[in-house]
Short mmCIF file of C-alpha atoms in Angstrom, two decimals:
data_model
loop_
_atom_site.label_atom_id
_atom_site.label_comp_id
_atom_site.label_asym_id
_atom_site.label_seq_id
_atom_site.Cartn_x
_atom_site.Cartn_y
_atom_site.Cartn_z
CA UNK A 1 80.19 132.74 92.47
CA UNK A 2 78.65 129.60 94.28
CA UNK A 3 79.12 129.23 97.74
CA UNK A 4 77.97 126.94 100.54
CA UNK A 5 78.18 126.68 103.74
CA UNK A 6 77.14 123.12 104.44
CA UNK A 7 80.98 121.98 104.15
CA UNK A 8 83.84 122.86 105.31
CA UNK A 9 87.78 121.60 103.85
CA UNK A 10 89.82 121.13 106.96
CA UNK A 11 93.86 120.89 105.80
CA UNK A 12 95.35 119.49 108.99
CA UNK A 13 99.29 120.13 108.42
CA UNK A 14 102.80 119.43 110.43
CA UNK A 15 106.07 120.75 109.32
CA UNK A 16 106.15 119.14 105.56
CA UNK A 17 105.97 121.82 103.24
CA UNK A 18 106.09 120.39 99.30
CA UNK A 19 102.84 119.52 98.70
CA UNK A 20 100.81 121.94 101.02
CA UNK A 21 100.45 124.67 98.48
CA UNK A 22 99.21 122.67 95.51
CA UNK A 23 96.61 120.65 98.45
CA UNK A 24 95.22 124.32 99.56
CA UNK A 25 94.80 125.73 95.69
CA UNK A 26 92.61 122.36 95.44
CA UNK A 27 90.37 122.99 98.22
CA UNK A 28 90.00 127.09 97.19
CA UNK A 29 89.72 126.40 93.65
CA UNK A 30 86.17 124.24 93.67
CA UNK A 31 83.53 125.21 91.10
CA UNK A 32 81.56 125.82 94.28
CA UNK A 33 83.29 127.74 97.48
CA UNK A 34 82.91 126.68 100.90
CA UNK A 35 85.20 127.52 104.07
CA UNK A 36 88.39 126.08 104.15
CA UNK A 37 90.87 126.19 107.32
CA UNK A 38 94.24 125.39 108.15
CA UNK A 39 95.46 123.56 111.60
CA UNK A 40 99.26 124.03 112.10
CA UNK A 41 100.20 120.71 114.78
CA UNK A 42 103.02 123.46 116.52
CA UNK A 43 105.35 123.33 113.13
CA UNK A 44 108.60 124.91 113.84
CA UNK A 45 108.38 127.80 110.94
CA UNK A 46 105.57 129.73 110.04
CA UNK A 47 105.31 128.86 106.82
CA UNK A 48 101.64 127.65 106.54
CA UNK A 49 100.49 130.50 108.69
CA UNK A 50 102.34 133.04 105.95
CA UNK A 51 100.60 131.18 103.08
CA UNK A 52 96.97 130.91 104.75
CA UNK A 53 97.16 135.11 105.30
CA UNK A 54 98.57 135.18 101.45
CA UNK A 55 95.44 133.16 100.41
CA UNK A 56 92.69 134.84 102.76
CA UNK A 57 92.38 131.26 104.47
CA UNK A 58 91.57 130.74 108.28
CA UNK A 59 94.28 129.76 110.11
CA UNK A 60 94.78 127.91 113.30
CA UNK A 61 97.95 126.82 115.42
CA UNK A 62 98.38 124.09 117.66
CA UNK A 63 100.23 125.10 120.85
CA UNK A 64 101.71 121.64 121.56
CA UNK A 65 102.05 118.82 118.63
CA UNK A 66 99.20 116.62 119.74
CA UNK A 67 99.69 114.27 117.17
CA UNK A 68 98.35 112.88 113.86
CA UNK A 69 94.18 111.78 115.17
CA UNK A 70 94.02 114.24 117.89
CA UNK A 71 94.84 116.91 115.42
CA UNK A 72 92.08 115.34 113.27
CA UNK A 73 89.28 115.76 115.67
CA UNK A 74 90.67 119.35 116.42
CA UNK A 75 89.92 120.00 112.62
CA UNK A 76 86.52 118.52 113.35
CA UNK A 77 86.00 120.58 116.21
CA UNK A 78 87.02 123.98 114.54
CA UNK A 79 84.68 124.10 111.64
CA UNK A 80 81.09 125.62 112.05
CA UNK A 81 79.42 123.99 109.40
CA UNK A 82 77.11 120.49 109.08
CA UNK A 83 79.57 119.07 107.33
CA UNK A 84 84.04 118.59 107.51
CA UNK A 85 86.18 117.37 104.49
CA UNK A 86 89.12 116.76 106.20
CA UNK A 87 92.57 116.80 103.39
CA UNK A 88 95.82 116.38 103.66
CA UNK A 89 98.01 118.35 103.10
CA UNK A 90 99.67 116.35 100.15
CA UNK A 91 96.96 115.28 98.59
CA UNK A 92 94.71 116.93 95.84
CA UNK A 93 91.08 117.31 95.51
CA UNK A 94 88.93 117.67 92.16
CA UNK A 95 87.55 120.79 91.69
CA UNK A 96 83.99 119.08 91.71
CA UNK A 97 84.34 117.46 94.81
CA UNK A 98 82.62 120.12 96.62
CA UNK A 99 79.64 120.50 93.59
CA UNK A 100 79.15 116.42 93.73
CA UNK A 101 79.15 116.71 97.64
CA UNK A 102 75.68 119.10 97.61
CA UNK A 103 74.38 117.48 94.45
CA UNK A 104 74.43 113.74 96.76
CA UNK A 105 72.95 116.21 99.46
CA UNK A 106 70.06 117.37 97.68
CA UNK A 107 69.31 113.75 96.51
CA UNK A 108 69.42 112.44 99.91
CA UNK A 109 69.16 115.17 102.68
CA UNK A 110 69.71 112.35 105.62
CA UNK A 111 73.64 111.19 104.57
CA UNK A 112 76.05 111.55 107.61
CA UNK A 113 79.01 110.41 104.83
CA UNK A 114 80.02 111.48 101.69
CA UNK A 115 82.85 109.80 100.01
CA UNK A 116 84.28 109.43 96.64
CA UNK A 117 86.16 106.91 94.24
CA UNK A 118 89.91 108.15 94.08
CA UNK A 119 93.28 107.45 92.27
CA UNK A 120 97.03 107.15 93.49
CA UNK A 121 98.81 109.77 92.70
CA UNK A 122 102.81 108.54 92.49
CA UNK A 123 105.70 110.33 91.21
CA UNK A 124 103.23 112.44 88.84
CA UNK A 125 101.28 109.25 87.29
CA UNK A 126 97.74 108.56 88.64
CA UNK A 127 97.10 104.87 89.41
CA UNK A 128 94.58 103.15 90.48
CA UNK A 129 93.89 101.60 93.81
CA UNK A 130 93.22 97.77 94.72
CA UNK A 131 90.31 98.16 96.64
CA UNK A 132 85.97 97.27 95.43
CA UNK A 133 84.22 100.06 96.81
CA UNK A 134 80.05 100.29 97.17
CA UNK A 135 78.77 103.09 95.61
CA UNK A 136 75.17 104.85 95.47
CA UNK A 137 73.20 105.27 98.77
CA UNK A 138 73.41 103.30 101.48
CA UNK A 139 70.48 104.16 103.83
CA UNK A 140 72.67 102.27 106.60
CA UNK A 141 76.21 100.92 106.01
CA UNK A 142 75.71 96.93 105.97
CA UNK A 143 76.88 97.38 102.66
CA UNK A 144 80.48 99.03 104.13
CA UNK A 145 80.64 96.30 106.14
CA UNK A 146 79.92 93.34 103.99
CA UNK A 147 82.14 95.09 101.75
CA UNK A 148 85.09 94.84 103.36
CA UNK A 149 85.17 91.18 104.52
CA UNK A 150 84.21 90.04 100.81
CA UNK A 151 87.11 92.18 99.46
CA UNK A 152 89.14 93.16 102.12
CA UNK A 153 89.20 96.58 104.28
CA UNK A 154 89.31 99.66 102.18
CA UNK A 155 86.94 102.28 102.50
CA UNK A 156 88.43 105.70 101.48
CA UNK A 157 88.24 107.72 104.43
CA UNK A 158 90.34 110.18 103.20
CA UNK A 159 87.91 110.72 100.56
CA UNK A 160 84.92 111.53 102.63
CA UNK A 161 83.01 114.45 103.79
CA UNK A 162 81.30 113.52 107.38
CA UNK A 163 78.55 115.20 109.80
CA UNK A 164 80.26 117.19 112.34
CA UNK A 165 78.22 116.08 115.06
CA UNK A 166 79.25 111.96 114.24
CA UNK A 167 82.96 112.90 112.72
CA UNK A 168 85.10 112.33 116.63
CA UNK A 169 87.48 109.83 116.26
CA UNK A 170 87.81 107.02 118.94
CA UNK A 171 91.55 107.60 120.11
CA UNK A 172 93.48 105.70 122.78
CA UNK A 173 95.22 108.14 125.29
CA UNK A 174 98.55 106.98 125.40
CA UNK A 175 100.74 106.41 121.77
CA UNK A 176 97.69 107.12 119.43
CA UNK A 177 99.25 105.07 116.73
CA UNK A 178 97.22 103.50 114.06
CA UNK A 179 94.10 102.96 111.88
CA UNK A 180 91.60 104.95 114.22
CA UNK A 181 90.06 106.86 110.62
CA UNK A 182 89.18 103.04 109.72
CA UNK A 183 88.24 101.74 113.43
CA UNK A 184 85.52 104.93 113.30
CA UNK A 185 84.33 103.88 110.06
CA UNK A 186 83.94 99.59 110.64
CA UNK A 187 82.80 100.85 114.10
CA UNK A 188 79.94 102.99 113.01
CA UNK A 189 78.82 101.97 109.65
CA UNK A 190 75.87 100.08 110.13
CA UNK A 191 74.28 103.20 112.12
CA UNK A 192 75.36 105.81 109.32
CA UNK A 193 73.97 106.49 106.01
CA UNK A 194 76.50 106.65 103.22
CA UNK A 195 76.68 108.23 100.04
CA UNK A 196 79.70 107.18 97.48
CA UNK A 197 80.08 108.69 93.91
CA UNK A 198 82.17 106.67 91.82
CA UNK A 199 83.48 109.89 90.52
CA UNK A 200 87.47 109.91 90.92
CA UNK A 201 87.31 113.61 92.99
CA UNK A 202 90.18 112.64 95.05
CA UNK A 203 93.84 112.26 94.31
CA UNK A 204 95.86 110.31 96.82
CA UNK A 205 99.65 110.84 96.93
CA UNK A 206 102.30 108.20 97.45
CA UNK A 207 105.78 109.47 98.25
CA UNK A 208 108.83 108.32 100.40
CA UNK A 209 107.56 110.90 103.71
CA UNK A 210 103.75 110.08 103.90
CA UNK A 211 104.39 108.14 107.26
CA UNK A 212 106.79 106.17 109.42
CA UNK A 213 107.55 102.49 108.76
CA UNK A 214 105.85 101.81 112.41
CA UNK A 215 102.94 103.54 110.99
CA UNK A 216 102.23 101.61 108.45
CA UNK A 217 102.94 98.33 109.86
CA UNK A 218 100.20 99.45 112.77
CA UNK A 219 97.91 100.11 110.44
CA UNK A 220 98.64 96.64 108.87
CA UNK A 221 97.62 95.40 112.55
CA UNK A 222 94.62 97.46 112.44
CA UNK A 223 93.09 95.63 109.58
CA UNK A 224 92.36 91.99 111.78
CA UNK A 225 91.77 94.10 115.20
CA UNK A 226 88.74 95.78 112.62
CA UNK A 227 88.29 92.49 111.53
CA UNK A 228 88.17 90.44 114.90
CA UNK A 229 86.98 93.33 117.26
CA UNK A 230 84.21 94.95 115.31
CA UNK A 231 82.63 92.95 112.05
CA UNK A 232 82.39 89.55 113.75
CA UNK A 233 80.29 91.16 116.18
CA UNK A 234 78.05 92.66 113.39
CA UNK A 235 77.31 89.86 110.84
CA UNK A 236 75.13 86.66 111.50
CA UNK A 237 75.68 84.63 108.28
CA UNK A 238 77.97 81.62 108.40
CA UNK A 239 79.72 82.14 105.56
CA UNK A 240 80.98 85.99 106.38
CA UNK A 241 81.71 84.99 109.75
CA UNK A 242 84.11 82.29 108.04
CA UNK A 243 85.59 84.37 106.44
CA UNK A 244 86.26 87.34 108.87
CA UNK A 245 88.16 84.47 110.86
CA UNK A 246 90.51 83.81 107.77
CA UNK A 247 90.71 87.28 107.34
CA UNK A 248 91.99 87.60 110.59
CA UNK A 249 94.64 85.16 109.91
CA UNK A 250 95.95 86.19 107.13
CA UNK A 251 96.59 89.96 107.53
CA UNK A 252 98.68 88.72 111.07
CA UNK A 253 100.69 86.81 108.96
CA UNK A 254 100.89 89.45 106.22
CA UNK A 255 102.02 91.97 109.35
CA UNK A 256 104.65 89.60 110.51
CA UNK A 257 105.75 88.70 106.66
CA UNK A 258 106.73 92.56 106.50
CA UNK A 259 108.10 93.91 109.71
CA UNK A 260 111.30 93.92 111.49
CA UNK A 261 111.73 92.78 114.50
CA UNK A 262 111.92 95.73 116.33
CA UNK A 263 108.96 97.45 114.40
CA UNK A 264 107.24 94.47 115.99
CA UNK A 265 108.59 94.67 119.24
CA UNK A 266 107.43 98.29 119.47
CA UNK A 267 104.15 97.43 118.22
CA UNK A 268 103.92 94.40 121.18
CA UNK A 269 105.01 96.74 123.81
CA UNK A 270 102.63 100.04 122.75
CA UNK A 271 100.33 101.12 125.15
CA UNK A 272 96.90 100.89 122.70
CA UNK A 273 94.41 98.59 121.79
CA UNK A 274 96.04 97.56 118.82
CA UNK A 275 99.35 96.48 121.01
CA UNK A 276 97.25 94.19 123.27
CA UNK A 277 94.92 93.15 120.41
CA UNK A 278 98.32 91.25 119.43
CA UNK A 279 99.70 90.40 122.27
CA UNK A 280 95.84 88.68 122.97
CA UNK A 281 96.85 86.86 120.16
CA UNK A 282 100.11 85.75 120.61
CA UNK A 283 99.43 84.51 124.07
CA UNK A 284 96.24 82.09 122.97
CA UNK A 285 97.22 81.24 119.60
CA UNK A 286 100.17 78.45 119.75
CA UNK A 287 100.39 78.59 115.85
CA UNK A 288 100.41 82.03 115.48
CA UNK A 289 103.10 82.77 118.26
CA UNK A 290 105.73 79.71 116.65
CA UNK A 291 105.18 81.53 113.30
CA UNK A 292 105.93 84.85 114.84
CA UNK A 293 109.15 83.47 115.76
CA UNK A 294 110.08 82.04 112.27
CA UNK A 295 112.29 84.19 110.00
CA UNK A 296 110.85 87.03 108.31
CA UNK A 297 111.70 85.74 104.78
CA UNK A 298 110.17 82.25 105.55
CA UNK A 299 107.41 83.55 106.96
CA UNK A 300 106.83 85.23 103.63
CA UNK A 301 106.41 82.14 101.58
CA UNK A 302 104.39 80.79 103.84
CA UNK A 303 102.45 84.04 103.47
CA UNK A 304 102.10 83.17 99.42
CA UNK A 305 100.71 79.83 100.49
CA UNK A 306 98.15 81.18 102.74
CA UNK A 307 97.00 82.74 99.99
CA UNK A 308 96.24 80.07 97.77
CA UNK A 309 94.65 77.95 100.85
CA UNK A 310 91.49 77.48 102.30
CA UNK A 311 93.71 75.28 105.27
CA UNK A 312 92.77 78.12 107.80
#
């Protein structure tokens, strides 16, 4: 049996139980083995401490829920090997992930990241996702970058397999809310070297409890902070810079054209970057704030307009 230790599948998992069996057989059933753990964010059964005895897998409990990131870095800080594969614990990975992970390895010994193509994974059909992804090796991660102002953010974290030593997330203390697996990624790439397969080795799975609605409309937020915060500072040409700024425009109006009112409230009142990233906004941008205060619905046409504009 092939085994390496070079990796290791970290399953970070809170009280959901209907897709964590099926995630787990995918991580112990590669063509080539590696360790795999389970961290438990303080669940209120013991359910996925019974199943990791029942399938020989290294278990680890929380004693507090610390919450979605923080339990993320914990993952990274448990495993003893060079590399972490961090899955969820509803998604499913290809039994070659592991195999194509050393194969890119042996090619080029230096990668810090490891990611591959993927497909949505919705009410048992696989689709595929919106987003251009760079593949081959990237000796740094311009390419990441430049990638995701040409065709918007979209790098598939949750795909990748990172170097322990470069994997800690960036988290705010208080309400660690939003896209910090994309903030580490825009933040670091052009000082990492990258490795994508276009291989599909990664099924991601939609379903009615993957997050909160106030999740996902922070991560909508998160997309112009990354924008705004991070790639302007990292790009010289004209052009990109041009279009990071309409970027930035447009995915503030896409977050106001689909939130409430009091998902946005929250979101203005959160203590995190992300909170006063829009606030900032709102207080210096006259345009921005009057269309905050427009109906949702009109602010949604106006969205559709945006998009076929170059007025901004």
């Amino acid at each position: 049996m092939s085994y390496t230790n070079l990796l290791t599948i970290a399953m970070p998992c809170y009280e959901r139980k209907d897709y964590f069996i099926a995630a787990l057989e995918s991580a112990l059933n590669q063509t080539v083995k590696c360790p795999v753990i389970v961290v438990d964010n303080c669940s209120s059964h013991d359910y996925f401490e019974k199943v990791s005895k029942e399938k020989g897998v290294t278990y680890f409990r929380n004693e507090r829920n610390i919450g979605l990131f923080p339990n993320q870095n914990r993952c990274y800080s448990l495993a003893k090997t060079e590399y972490v594969k961090v899955l969820d614990d509803d998604d499913l990975l290809s039994p070659v992930y592991v195999e194509s992970f050393l194969k890119a390895k042996e090619l080029h010994p230096d990668i810090d990241v490891f990611f591959s193509d993927y497909v949505l994974l919705a009410s048992g059909r696989e689709l595929s996702h919106p987003f251009t992804l760079p593949f081959g090796y990237m000796e740094n991660g311009f390419k990441v970058v430049e990638y995701g102002i040409k065709y918007r953010l979209g790098f598939p974290y949750m795909t990748s397999a990172i170097k322990k030593v470069k994997a800690q997330l960036d988290l705010d203390v208080n309400d660690c809310l939003g896209g910090y697996d994309w903030v580490w990624v825009y933040s670091n790439a052009d000082q990492l070297s990258f490795y994508g397969d276009p291989g599909k080795f990664h099924q991601y799975r939609i379903h009615d409890d993957k997050a909160s609605p106030k999740y996902w409309q922070v991560n909508l937020l998160t997309v112009p902070y990354i924008y705004e915060k991070i790639l302007l500072e990292k790009i010289s040409d004209p052009k990109l810079k041009k279009k990071v700024s309409r970027n930035v425009c447009m995915e503030l109006i896409r977050l106001k054209s689909s939130s409430s009112k009091k998902i946005l409230k929250e979101i203005i009142n959160s203590d995190n970057r992300f909170g006063k990233y829009l606030n900032e906004k709102l207080n210096e941008n006259v345009l921005l704030k009057t269309i905050y205060m427009v109906p949702r619905k009109l602010v949604r046409l106006f969205f559709k307009l945006f998009m076929l504009t170059e007025v901004f």
